[in-house]
Tab-separated table of N, CA and C in Angstrom:
chain	number	residue	atom	x	y	z
J	1050	MET	N	1.420	-1.115	0.568
J	1050	MET	CA	0.276	-0.177	0.020
J	1050	MET	C	0.744	1.365	0.370
J	1051	GLY	N	0.991	2.184	-0.383
J	1051	GLY	CA	1.399	3.363	-0.933
J	1051	GLY	C	0.253	4.729	-0.271
J	1052	PRO	N	0.506	5.679	-0.717
J	1052	PRO	CA	-0.606	6.905	-1.041
J	1052	PRO	C	-1.384	7.153	-2.191
J	1053	ILE	N	-2.694	7.830	-1.983
J	1053	ILE	CA	-3.441	7.620	-2.918
J	1053	ILE	C	-2.709	8.971	-3.768
J	1054	PRO	N	-2.863	7.964	-5.376
J	1054	PRO	CA	-2.936	9.110	-6.279
J	1054	PRO	C	-4.817	10.130	-5.920
J	1055	LYS	N	-4.135	11.427	-6.009
J	1055	LYS	CA	-4.913	12.682	-5.903
J	1055	LYS	C	-6.607	12.519	-6.577
J	1056	GLU	N	-5.770	11.922	-8.106
J	1056	GLU	CA	-7.464	11.931	-9.259
J	1056	GLU	C	-8.610	10.725	-8.670
J	1057	TYR	N	-7.845	9.741	-7.331
J	1057	TYR	CA	-8.409	9.063	-6.097
J	1057	TYR	C	-9.259	9.320	-5.843
J	1058	THR	N	-9.662	8.816	-4.324
J	1058	THR	CA	-10.376	8.694	-3.286
J	1058	THR	C	-10.729	6.939	-2.266
J	1059	VAL	N	-11.644	7.511	-1.505
J	1059	VAL	CA	-12.032	5.961	-0.697
J	1059	VAL	C	-13.087	6.294	-1.108
J	1060	ASN	N	-13.872	4.732	-1.527
J	1060	ASN	CA	-14.668	4.838	-1.536
J	1060	ASN	C	-15.418	4.147	0.109
J	1061	HIS	N	-16.184	3.926	0.944
J	1061	HIS	CA	-17.382	2.962	1.348
J	1061	HIS	C	-18.300	2.142	0.780
J	1062	ASP	N	-17.882	1.113	0.374
J	1062	ASP	CA	-18.477	0.941	0.001
J	1062	ASP	C	-20.043	0.427	0.211
J	1063	ASP	N	-20.049	0.726	1.074
J	1063	ASP	CA	-21.585	-0.082	2.781
J	1063	ASP	C	-22.346	1.488	2.702
J	1064	LEU	N	-21.577	2.515	2.732
J	1064	LEU	CA	-21.993	3.838	2.607
J	1064	LEU	C	-22.131	4.616	3.901
J	1065	ASN	N	-21.378	3.582	5.359
J	1065	ASN	CA	-21.395	4.226	6.834
J	1065	ASN	C	-20.019	4.810	6.317
J	1066	LYS	N	-19.742	6.568	6.917
J	1066	LYS	CA	-18.175	6.508	6.563
J	1066	LYS	C	-17.090	6.226	8.355
J	1067	PHE	N	-18.330	6.085	9.262
J	1067	PHE	CA	-17.796	5.405	10.594
J	1067	PHE	C	-16.726	3.618	10.001
J	1068	ASN	N	-17.480	2.788	8.876
J	1068	ASN	CA	-16.685	1.040	8.931
J	1068	ASN	C	-15.726	1.444	7.576
J	1069	ASN	N	-14.591	1.671	8.334
J	1069	ASN	CA	-13.695	1.516	7.953
J	1069	ASN	C	-13.108	0.652	7.492
J	1070	ASP	N	-13.285	-0.900	8.107
J	1070	ASP	CA	-12.672	-1.976	8.149
J	1070	ASP	C	-12.062	-2.021	6.823
J	1071	VAL	N	-10.819	-2.471	6.349
J	1071	VAL	CA	-10.962	-2.407	5.245
J	1071	VAL	C	-11.510	-3.523	4.032
J	1072	LYS	N	-12.254	-4.881	4.713
J	1072	LYS	CA	-12.657	-5.039	3.746
J	1072	LYS	C	-14.444	-3.751	2.398
J	1073	ASN	N	-14.086	-3.004	3.703
J	1073	ASN	CA	-15.544	-2.146	2.779
J	1073	ASN	C	-15.240	-0.966	2.041
J	1074	LEU	N	-13.537	-0.581	2.307
J	1074	LEU	CA	-12.853	0.469	1.994
J	1074	LEU	C	-12.062	-0.055	-0.149
J	1075	LYS	N	-12.553	0.559	-0.695
J	1075	LYS	CA	-12.480	0.744	-1.850
J	1075	LYS	C	-11.891	2.131	-2.398
J	1076	ILE	N	-11.068	1.953	-2.822
J	1076	ILE	CA	-9.978	3.074	-3.974
J	1076	ILE	C	-10.926	3.630	-5.606
J	1077	MET	N	-10.799	4.833	-5.816
J	1077	MET	CA	-12.216	4.728	-7.438
J	1077	MET	C	-11.430	6.312	-7.459
J	1078	THR	N	-12.307	6.063	-8.501
J	1078	THR	CA	-11.885	8.319	-8.979
J	1078	THR	C	-12.962	9.122	-8.695
J	1079	LYS	N	-12.761	9.354	-7.599
J	1079	LYS	CA	-14.080	11.273	-7.938
J	1079	LYS	C	-15.378	10.109	-8.297
J	1080	SER	N	-15.124	10.389	-9.680
J	1080	SER	CA	-15.908	10.981	-10.411
J	1080	SER	C	-17.184	9.643	-10.142
J	1081	ASP	N	-16.273	7.879	-10.019
J	1081	ASP	CA	-16.646	6.682	-9.653
J	1081	ASP	C	-17.398	6.623	-8.281
J	1082	ASN	N	-16.379	7.582	-7.467
J	1082	ASN	CA	-17.236	7.378	-5.675
J	1082	ASN	C	-18.217	7.933	-6.136
J	1083	LEU	N	-18.802	9.281	-6.275
J	1083	LEU	CA	-19.646	9.574	-7.057
J	1083	LEU	C	-20.850	9.519	-7.257
J	1084	LYS	N	-20.600	8.339	-8.699
J	1084	LYS	CA	-21.219	7.254	-9.211
J	1084	LYS	C	-22.189	6.939	-8.314
J	1085	HIS	N	-21.431	6.672	-7.148
J	1085	HIS	CA	-21.877	5.214	-6.398
J	1085	HIS	C	-22.691	5.719	-5.186
J	1086	ALA	N	-21.662	7.110	-5.023
J	1086	ALA	CA	-23.343	7.131	-4.131
J	1086	ALA	C	-24.285	7.779	-4.092
J	1087	TRP	N	-24.666	8.357	-5.493
J	1087	TRP	CA	-25.465	8.769	-6.910
J	1087	TRP	C	-27.079	6.793	-6.395
J	1088	ARG	N	-26.402	6.103	-7.166
J	1088	ARG	CA	-26.064	5.078	-7.113
J	1088	ARG	C	-27.713	4.984	-5.866
J	1089	ASN	N	-27.269	4.562	-4.589
J	1089	ASN	CA	-27.614	4.660	-3.553
J	1089	ASN	C	-28.242	5.087	-2.964
J	1090	GLY	N	-28.683	6.498	-3.399
J	1090	GLY	CA	-29.207	7.950	-3.300
J	1090	GLY	C	-28.678	8.707	-1.675
J	1091	VAL	N	-27.761	8.350	-2.001
J	1091	VAL	CA	-26.980	9.500	-1.560
J	1091	VAL	C	-27.784	11.157	-1.617
J	1092	TYR	N	-27.208	11.120	-2.872
J	1092	TYR	CA	-27.035	12.230	-3.752
J	1092	TYR	C	-28.579	12.081	-4.514
J	1093	ASP	N	-29.389	13.449	-5.024
J	1093	ASP	CA	-30.799	13.547	-5.760
J	1093	ASP	C	-30.105	14.255	-6.893
J	1094	LYS	N	-30.247	13.721	-8.062
J	1094	LYS	CA	-29.963	13.626	-9.087
J	1094	LYS	C	-30.064	15.007	-9.245
J	1095	ILE	N	-30.731	15.494	-9.523
J	1095	ILE	CA	-30.694	17.538	-9.198
J	1095	ILE	C	-29.075	18.368	-8.817
J	1096	LYS	N	-29.021	17.567	-7.734
J	1096	LYS	CA	-28.258	18.192	-6.878
J	1096	LYS	C	-27.147	17.569	-7.998
J	1097	LEU	N	-26.638	16.251	-8.531
J	1097	LEU	CA	-25.318	15.901	-9.528
J	1097	LEU	C	-25.427	15.886	-10.632
J	1098	PRO	N	-23.975	16.926	-11.078
J	1098	PRO	CA	-24.391	17.344	-12.541
J	1098	PRO	C	-24.303	15.895	-13.708
J	1099	LYS	N	-24.626	16.714	-14.668
J	1099	LYS	CA	-25.248	15.836	-15.496
J	1099	LYS	C	-24.352	14.334	-16.233
J	1100	GLU	N	-22.294	14.665	-16.069
J	1100	GLU	CA	-22.117	13.575	-16.527
J	1100	GLU	C	-21.706	13.251	-15.979
J	1101	PHE	N	-22.240	12.774	-14.279
J	1101	PHE	CA	-22.252	12.097	-13.327
J	1101	PHE	C	-23.482	11.411	-13.126
J	1102	GLN	N	-24.641	11.192	-13.825
J	1102	GLN	CA	-25.576	10.360	-13.976
J	1102	GLN	C	-25.942	9.082	-15.154
């Protein structure tokens, strides 16, 4: 393991920011992280730019 590249972020697969178990964390692009959140009801379509929907 090493540093997370600038264009990537850590995603909590179960959407629980407090569950930092390694099995629940995934490194992905910020775009994919937003898509994951939107698809799981964290954001409304209205709040998300069209390119992420």
